[in-house]
């Protein structure tokens, strides 16, 4: 259509470099990464980073590495010029961080770059300036052994890209992340970084990796770390994962070093999350610092311009190795005890028998999943398709669980105990409670004042009830008067029909209806407040997303958590006094209601002693 497009031309080097710069240099953090990698490759023992204005005004990296001989300075900034590999054969077993030979050329294209360098055996150094790709003269200069590279005014000649830079604070954050990745990989180097003259990190060299992690991320995190290691088929995995009591709202604190290079790998992240299933609330991500070592032939690092993503020869094997290692570790680690180890009052709350109960509980699910659990007490139990399945062993489900008529509002402490426990127990044992800020329940027990997260508690209760019923095969399911058609994608419809057995267990009965539509014909009574189609969609979403681990135990647990979280009252929901009372009563029926299903505390206790102390009575 446009005649101008007909002439094919070879692009001038400067345009090629600008294009390459677009790939590699996104923001100051990319420069920090590339320069740090060069310093590491140069055998530095000390590296200092300094930034001005988020790195947009200046990124300077100085090292005491091998330096660049004066006669090679021009080559260093030429594109595809590298000292690190000689031929394609060497590409298959690179040990250095860099090898593409385009970082300095790309950076120099979009900034004002100044290199000063002096090799160890040289009496003097030399300097070279490149501004927006225009290469200056190499001139002698006095400088210490090593290399200092200054990158000023990033994107000064590409204003569009400069506009994409964020606030200095945000850019500094990204730059610090680049710094941390290298610092984690090389605890043996002394590394510092500063912004606008203020030190952000000063990390002395150490031979203890944990010291480096603590120096970067703090003592509290350091104390929560659990050592893991394994070796398989020449692949070595070592590192730390955080106790589930400490987690993050995103997966950025998952550091994986492959042969000393920080990588992001979706499959390994998935394995990590999988290992923590049942230990973290949904939406929380585990923290990990892992080192993988393997022969360079087992991985291709040349698939991503920033070399952040790699391709493993046996990705599946690696996935299983990571997941298996963590699972084994968690099964032999008393995580329940650690959950509260940093908090004495919570420790008092989690008594020994709770822990034992939690352990038995976990064991029961695992046995059930393996098909080892004893047969259901009543083999002739009604199938989930029937109206309901009364079972004398399991109390029928009530949204808030109380079988008693609601007691009067909870202002009178003892009235809340009108339920099953009141007869035996002293009046003060489970006092009444009240809701505050539509979020928390406040009540008392003999130890002191208890503040409960209403969502976490209800989620926990629902989870326990659902689980109990599902495991006993007595989840009441109701036939829908009019079966509900749900239109899915072809793969979702197939997954739904494939998973009919699992869905049956959850009280959801589906039938094929033709095309990509399935019919929901039965639905659990206890989820009456959620729309069947919506629940089915969510369940199917999990099923489809999770084809990697068709593990019955995991899937069922995950679905139970998901459903109980959805069905539970939310923070912000106003509760009637009866609902408050009922929730508080339910609290005593289940073990470990101190924690929501995945370990976040559901309740905080302010002991009498602590209160007395704070009021200066003792
Ligand atoms: P690469 O790192 O992929 O080789 P670069 O463009 O980052 O490509 O660097 C080009 C060359 O410049 C490197 O191969 C190295 O020889 C030299 N060089 C860059 N930075 C340093 C440094 N800090 N110390 C010593 N040599 C360096
Ligand atoms: Mg490099």
XYZ file of C-alpha atoms in Angstrom, residues 65-587:
523
model
C 37.649 -5.616 39.266
C 40.093 -6.462 36.497
C 39.545 -3.197 34.616
C 39.442 -2.601 30.860
C 42.737 -2.148 29.017
C 42.940 1.295 27.427
C 43.151 -0.111 23.929
C 39.891 -1.980 24.442
C 37.738 0.816 25.783
C 36.254 1.533 22.372
C 35.388 -2.117 21.938
C 33.645 -2.223 25.292
C 31.012 0.223 24.024
C 30.715 -1.333 20.574
C 27.708 -3.556 20.106
C 28.122 -7.301 20.096
C 31.599 -6.907 21.475
C 32.329 -9.063 24.493
C 35.294 -10.606 26.232
C 33.170 -13.378 27.675
C 32.543 -15.822 24.860
C 34.384 -16.509 21.661
C 32.031 -18.677 19.650
C 28.608 -20.266 19.584
C 29.982 -23.389 21.182
C 30.880 -21.431 24.321
C 27.351 -20.110 24.431
C 26.127 -23.505 25.580
C 28.153 -23.389 28.781
C 28.483 -19.733 29.736
C 29.470 -19.163 33.333
C 29.614 -15.363 33.219
C 26.551 -13.218 33.802
C 26.992 -11.271 30.575
C 27.841 -12.583 27.139
C 25.712 -10.676 24.638
C 28.085 -7.760 24.453
C 25.363 -5.196 23.974
C 24.675 -3.682 27.386
C 27.208 -0.868 27.303
C 26.433 -0.082 23.658
C 22.713 0.034 24.410
C 23.096 2.160 27.514
C 25.429 4.576 25.712
C 22.834 5.006 22.978
C 20.204 6.433 25.329
C 22.296 8.303 27.911
C 25.547 10.099 28.568
C 28.002 7.416 29.545
C 31.443 7.851 31.048
C 33.810 4.939 31.616
C 36.927 5.267 33.661
C 38.974 2.141 34.005
C 42.376 0.937 35.007
C 43.501 -2.673 34.773
C 45.364 -4.136 37.726
C 48.723 -4.177 35.973
C 48.452 -0.714 34.397
C 50.082 2.382 35.863
C 47.342 4.664 34.673
C 43.758 4.522 33.595
C 41.792 5.876 30.696
C 38.400 7.457 30.203
C 35.876 7.401 27.413
C 32.676 9.349 26.991
C 29.734 8.371 24.799
C 26.743 10.643 24.528
C 23.584 9.401 22.843
C 25.663 6.932 20.853
C 28.304 9.512 19.823
C 31.619 8.048 20.817
C 34.255 10.447 22.147
C 38.026 10.151 22.455
C 39.830 7.777 24.752
C 41.958 9.908 27.018
C 44.252 9.057 29.891
C 43.061 9.726 33.400
C 44.133 9.049 36.925
C 41.917 6.496 38.629
C 42.139 3.587 41.034
C 42.329 0.004 39.817
C 38.986 -1.148 38.562
C 36.164 0.417 36.628
C 33.747 3.227 37.290
C 30.854 3.716 34.928
C 28.587 6.730 35.148
C 25.325 6.866 33.277
C 23.745 10.317 33.257
C 20.431 11.634 32.001
C 18.892 8.392 30.934
C 16.647 8.724 27.854
C 17.699 12.356 27.366
C 17.506 11.744 23.603
C 14.326 9.644 23.667
C 11.871 11.920 25.490
C 8.972 9.531 24.968
C 10.718 6.881 26.983
C 11.794 9.348 29.618
C 8.135 10.088 30.213
C 7.585 6.504 31.213
C 9.929 6.811 34.158
C 8.129 6.864 37.488
C 8.705 8.883 40.617
C 12.330 8.748 41.865
C 11.135 6.745 44.849
C 9.611 4.081 42.614
C 12.637 3.932 40.350
C 14.933 3.664 43.367
C 12.814 0.766 44.564
C 13.309 -1.044 41.275
C 17.014 -0.260 41.308
C 17.319 -1.595 44.847
C 15.647 -4.763 43.642
C 18.301 -5.190 40.945
C 20.921 -4.575 43.599
C 19.375 -7.106 45.964
C 19.304 -9.813 43.310
C 23.024 -9.537 42.701
C 23.764 -9.063 46.397
C 21.885 -12.270 47.176
C 23.792 -14.167 44.565
C 27.166 -12.887 45.778
C 27.361 -12.592 49.553
C 31.142 -12.848 49.175
C 31.279 -9.317 47.724
C 31.181 -6.103 49.708
C 28.382 -4.111 48.131
C 26.924 -0.715 48.898
C 24.228 1.397 47.357
C 23.179 4.969 47.975
C 20.530 7.330 46.694
C 21.055 11.112 46.653
C 23.987 10.600 48.987
C 22.107 8.488 51.499
C 23.242 4.926 52.091
C 20.515 2.411 51.319
C 22.533 -0.726 51.964
C 26.057 -1.383 53.100
C 26.572 -5.121 52.913
C 29.916 -6.423 54.137
C 31.229 -9.576 52.495
C 30.181 -12.706 54.336
C 30.411 -16.441 53.878
C 27.022 -16.990 55.541
C 24.208 -16.571 53.081
C 21.714 -16.073 55.863
C 23.658 -13.010 57.044
C 23.285 -11.473 53.608
C 19.567 -12.244 53.522
C 19.111 -10.671 56.952
C 21.178 -7.638 55.974
C 18.857 -7.121 53.014
C 15.485 -8.109 54.407
C 15.711 -7.890 58.154
C 16.078 -10.029 61.226
C 12.424 -10.988 61.568
C 12.277 -12.556 58.148
C 15.639 -14.188 58.731
C 14.364 -15.879 61.851
C 11.393 -17.323 60.048
C 13.472 -19.121 57.444
C 13.635 -22.865 57.117
C 16.600 -24.511 55.431
C 15.853 -26.875 52.568
C 18.154 -28.909 50.376
C 18.161 -31.831 48.019
C 20.110 -33.284 45.155
C 18.844 -35.239 42.202
C 20.343 -36.251 38.866
C 23.170 -33.769 39.159
C 20.855 -30.918 40.141
C 21.406 -29.350 43.513
C 18.781 -27.342 45.333
C 19.588 -25.426 48.502
C 18.139 -22.480 50.254
C 15.584 -21.072 52.607
C 11.837 -20.817 52.579
C 9.886 -18.739 55.068
C 7.651 -20.142 57.704
C 4.009 -19.637 56.636
C 3.519 -17.098 59.423
C 5.417 -14.696 57.183
C 4.225 -14.243 53.626
C 3.671 -11.548 51.026
C 0.781 -10.245 48.951
C 2.716 -10.899 45.733
C 5.345 -13.339 44.554
C 8.213 -10.878 44.335
C 9.966 -12.238 47.398
C 10.657 -15.506 45.641
C 14.297 -15.447 44.715
C 15.622 -18.242 42.594
C 19.295 -18.226 41.705
C 20.318 -20.529 38.927
C 24.063 -21.028 38.857
C 24.383 -17.631 40.529
C 22.003 -15.848 38.159
C 18.683 -14.542 39.408
C 15.825 -15.955 37.351
C 12.034 -15.881 37.294
C 10.407 -19.111 36.350
C 6.657 -19.531 36.356
C 6.810 -23.240 36.755
C 9.080 -23.030 39.803
C 6.880 -20.312 41.293
C 3.931 -22.592 40.812
C 5.744 -25.422 42.585
C 6.463 -23.091 45.484
C 2.884 -21.959 45.813
C 1.772 -25.543 45.523
C 4.029 -26.558 48.398
C 2.399 -23.924 50.619
C -1.118 -24.890 49.727
C -3.127 -25.193 52.898
C -0.537 -23.169 54.778
C -1.234 -19.705 53.396
C -4.491 -17.848 52.910
C -5.414 -17.352 49.310
C -3.834 -14.238 47.877
C -0.713 -14.683 50.017
C 2.555 -15.844 48.520
C 5.436 -17.712 50.078
C 8.863 -16.168 50.520
C 11.826 -18.142 49.276
C 15.534 -17.852 48.636
C 16.626 -20.787 46.555
C 19.859 -21.715 44.828
C 19.828 -24.152 41.977
C 23.029 -25.543 40.629
C 23.269 -27.635 37.536
C 25.534 -28.160 34.623
C 25.077 -25.226 32.161
C 24.201 -27.757 29.457
C 20.940 -28.490 31.276
C 19.600 -24.991 30.768
C 19.385 -22.380 28.028
C 19.928 -18.896 29.448
C 19.823 -17.227 26.061
C 16.054 -17.021 25.596
C 15.381 -13.608 27.100
C 17.222 -10.317 26.441
C 17.500 -9.593 30.143
C 18.336 -13.274 30.734
C 15.659 -13.293 33.407
C 13.830 -16.234 31.943
C 15.565 -19.450 31.082
C 14.588 -22.750 29.562
C 15.304 -25.966 31.404
C 15.998 -29.192 29.576
C 13.898 -31.025 32.167
C 11.519 -28.438 33.548
C 9.080 -31.021 34.742
C 11.699 -32.887 36.746
C 12.781 -29.665 38.374
C 9.194 -28.797 39.266
C 8.746 -32.139 41.000
C 12.079 -31.834 42.738
C 11.238 -28.456 44.249
C 7.716 -29.407 45.227
C 8.831 -32.761 46.654
C 11.662 -31.220 48.675
C 9.407 -28.608 50.253
C 6.559 -30.993 50.956
C 8.859 -33.412 52.672
C 10.329 -30.610 54.729
C 6.940 -29.286 55.777
C 5.678 -32.709 56.769
C 8.598 -33.063 59.161
C 8.538 -29.485 60.471
C 6.192 -28.390 63.195
C 4.840 -25.368 61.414
C 1.906 -24.900 63.757
C 4.261 -24.273 66.618
C 6.292 -21.819 64.625
C 3.292 -19.876 63.489
C 3.020 -18.283 66.885
C 6.614 -18.529 68.014
C 7.251 -14.827 67.689
C 4.398 -13.831 69.904
C 4.229 -14.936 73.469
C 0.550 -14.226 73.950
C -0.315 -16.201 70.881
C 1.891 -18.989 72.103
C -0.180 -19.101 75.242
C -3.272 -19.300 73.087
C -2.063 -22.215 71.028
C -1.923 -24.912 73.595
C -0.309 -28.259 73.117
C -3.520 -30.103 72.418
C -4.436 -27.655 69.675
C -1.231 -28.464 67.933
C -1.781 -32.162 68.369
C -5.327 -31.790 67.064
C -4.089 -29.817 64.087
C -1.573 -32.527 63.338
C -4.192 -35.268 63.563
C -6.482 -33.204 61.436
C -3.897 -32.828 58.700
C -3.089 -36.523 58.914
C -6.761 -37.447 58.535
C -7.088 -35.458 55.351
C -3.954 -36.972 53.945
C -5.099 -40.500 54.776
C -8.464 -39.814 53.321
C -6.868 -38.546 50.165
C -4.739 -41.631 49.905
C -7.841 -43.731 50.285
C -6.631 -45.044 53.647
C -9.350 -43.628 55.838
C -11.862 -46.006 57.388
C -15.046 -46.459 55.389
C -17.812 -44.038 56.084
C -19.774 -44.981 59.224
C -22.894 -45.391 57.173
C -22.237 -47.003 53.810
C -25.882 -46.697 52.828
C -25.718 -42.943 53.278
C -27.785 -41.007 50.826
C -25.970 -39.822 47.777
C -25.428 -36.091 47.520
C -28.218 -35.837 44.952
C -30.886 -36.383 47.544
C -32.611 -33.555 49.266
C -30.512 -33.753 52.373
C -28.576 -36.307 54.331
C -29.298 -36.216 57.996
C -26.618 -37.943 59.983
C -26.870 -38.095 63.727
C -23.095 -37.752 64.119
C -22.912 -34.440 62.401
C -25.045 -31.551 63.559
C -27.087 -30.044 60.742
C -25.641 -26.948 59.230
C -26.915 -23.543 60.213
C -25.333 -20.500 58.649
C -23.956 -19.458 61.991
C -24.132 -22.856 63.535
C -26.244 -22.372 66.626
C -28.992 -24.910 67.162
C -30.457 -22.879 69.974
C -32.911 -20.060 69.612
C -30.841 -16.921 69.499
C -30.096 -15.617 72.962
C -30.732 -11.978 73.772
C -28.103 -9.493 72.688
C -24.706 -10.120 74.067
C -24.563 -7.413 76.672
C -25.062 -9.962 79.429
C -21.978 -12.060 79.399
C -23.507 -15.328 80.490
C -26.427 -15.319 78.106
C -24.120 -15.987 75.209
C -23.459 -19.370 76.692
C -26.997 -20.583 76.333
C -25.631 -23.178 73.909
C -24.227 -26.613 74.575
C -21.275 -25.460 76.664
C -22.862 -23.267 79.250
C -23.883 -25.962 81.700
C -20.353 -27.105 82.391
C -18.463 -24.126 82.247
C -18.074 -21.134 84.491
C -19.958 -18.069 83.337
C -16.816 -16.153 82.536
C -15.398 -18.887 80.338
C -16.919 -17.739 77.086
C -18.364 -14.370 77.656
C -20.662 -12.642 75.237
C -19.155 -10.385 72.699
C -19.729 -7.437 70.491
C -18.861 -6.400 67.002
C -16.677 -3.361 66.454
C -16.032 -1.496 63.219
C -18.052 -4.177 61.412
C -14.842 -6.160 61.375
C -13.850 -7.548 64.703
C -15.564 -9.379 67.501
C -14.475 -8.530 70.989
C -15.050 -10.981 73.777
C -13.426 -12.323 76.906
C -12.136 -15.628 78.133
C -10.487 -16.565 81.386
C -7.120 -15.469 80.105
C -8.166 -11.988 79.108
C -9.607 -9.928 76.319
C -9.999 -11.552 72.907
C -10.226 -9.696 69.609
C -11.362 -11.821 66.704
C -11.216 -11.197 62.975
C -14.800 -11.981 61.975
C -14.010 -13.072 58.444
C -11.115 -15.281 59.481
C -13.158 -16.929 62.199
C -16.176 -17.555 60.020
C -14.015 -18.835 57.204
C -12.369 -21.221 59.623
C -15.688 -22.444 60.963
C -17.149 -22.936 57.499
C -14.029 -24.708 56.370
C -14.159 -27.112 59.301
C -17.841 -27.766 58.796
C -17.493 -28.295 55.082
C -14.498 -30.501 55.520
C -16.127 -32.591 58.204
C -19.138 -33.168 56.029
C -17.206 -33.833 52.861
C -14.929 -36.321 54.598
C -17.873 -38.124 56.120
C -19.772 -37.963 52.867
C -22.680 -36.189 54.484
C -22.628 -32.793 52.901
C -26.245 -31.815 52.485
C -26.935 -31.131 48.875
C -30.175 -29.799 47.520
C -31.687 -30.649 44.203
C -32.336 -27.433 42.385
C -35.979 -27.085 41.402
C -34.885 -25.772 38.045
C -31.423 -27.022 37.074
C -29.195 -24.105 36.274
C -27.463 -24.000 32.908
C -23.918 -22.595 32.938
C -22.123 -21.803 29.706
C -18.404 -22.425 29.895
C -15.489 -22.464 27.498
C -14.947 -25.828 25.787
C -11.991 -26.694 28.016
C -13.857 -25.647 31.144
C -16.884 -27.711 30.181
C -14.662 -30.712 29.611
C -12.921 -30.136 32.956
C -16.261 -29.864 34.739
C -17.482 -33.156 33.363
C -14.136 -34.837 34.026
C -14.287 -33.706 37.622
C -17.819 -34.895 38.294
C -16.707 -37.213 41.062
C -14.861 -34.450 42.867
C -17.753 -32.046 42.367
C -20.138 -34.649 43.748
C -18.096 -34.734 46.927
C -18.586 -31.004 47.226
C -22.315 -31.455 46.745
C -22.314 -29.978 43.266
C -23.878 -32.244 40.680
C -23.387 -31.370 37.026
C -24.642 -32.914 33.806
C -23.749 -32.351 30.202
C -26.358 -30.230 28.483
C -24.938 -30.028 25.013
C -22.327 -27.740 23.524
C -20.262 -26.037 26.178
C -23.139 -25.788 28.589
C -23.432 -27.861 31.726
C -26.387 -28.110 34.042
C -26.085 -27.791 37.795
C -28.730 -30.053 39.233
C -27.705 -30.200 42.891
C -25.941 -27.755 45.100
C -24.753 -27.717 48.735
C -27.351 -26.384 51.103
C -24.772 -24.600 53.198
C -23.736 -22.370 50.320
C -27.231 -21.065 49.769
C -25.992 -17.483 49.964
C -23.730 -17.938 46.944
C -24.911 -18.296 43.366
C -24.439 -21.879 42.121
C -23.174 -20.783 38.712
C -20.618 -18.495 40.303
C -19.321 -21.176 42.632
C -19.107 -23.657 39.780
C -17.179 -21.194 37.657
C -14.699 -20.580 40.423
C -14.255 -24.259 41.083
C -13.709 -24.936 37.395
C -11.268 -22.071 37.148
C -9.187 -23.692 39.856
C -9.468 -27.069 38.204
C -8.338 -25.755 34.854
C -5.554 -23.617 36.318
C -4.351 -26.535 38.312
C -3.991 -29.307 35.805
C -0.356 -29.502 36.833
C -1.128 -31.157 40.103
C -4.015 -33.542 39.765
C -3.509 -34.434 43.399
C -6.805 -35.287 44.986
C -5.939 -34.079 48.437
C -4.617 -30.753 47.272
C -7.476 -30.037 44.930
C -10.142 -30.834 47.463
C -8.414 -28.805 50.161
C -8.015 -25.908 47.795
C -11.657 -26.010 46.829
C -12.744 -26.199 50.445
C -10.657 -23.164 51.265
C -11.883 -21.272 48.262
C -15.519 -22.020 48.984
C -15.307 -21.247 52.685
C -13.523 -18.004 51.987
C -16.218 -17.004 49.483
C -19.089 -17.996 51.701
C -17.763 -16.420 54.878
C -18.938 -13.056 56.113
C -16.567 -10.314 55.077
C -14.798 -7.588 56.951
C -17.286 -4.717 56.819
C -20.388 -6.912 57.109
C -22.627 -5.795 59.912
C -23.750 -8.670 62.135
C -26.791 -8.998 64.328
C -26.177 -9.651 68.019
C -27.441 -13.205 67.442
C -24.917 -13.747 64.694
C -22.132 -12.448 66.895
C -23.157 -14.779 69.682
C -23.504 -17.700 67.367
C -20.078 -17.156 65.841
C -18.515 -16.919 69.272
C -20.153 -20.166 70.334
C -18.957 -21.949 67.238
C -15.478 -20.863 68.061
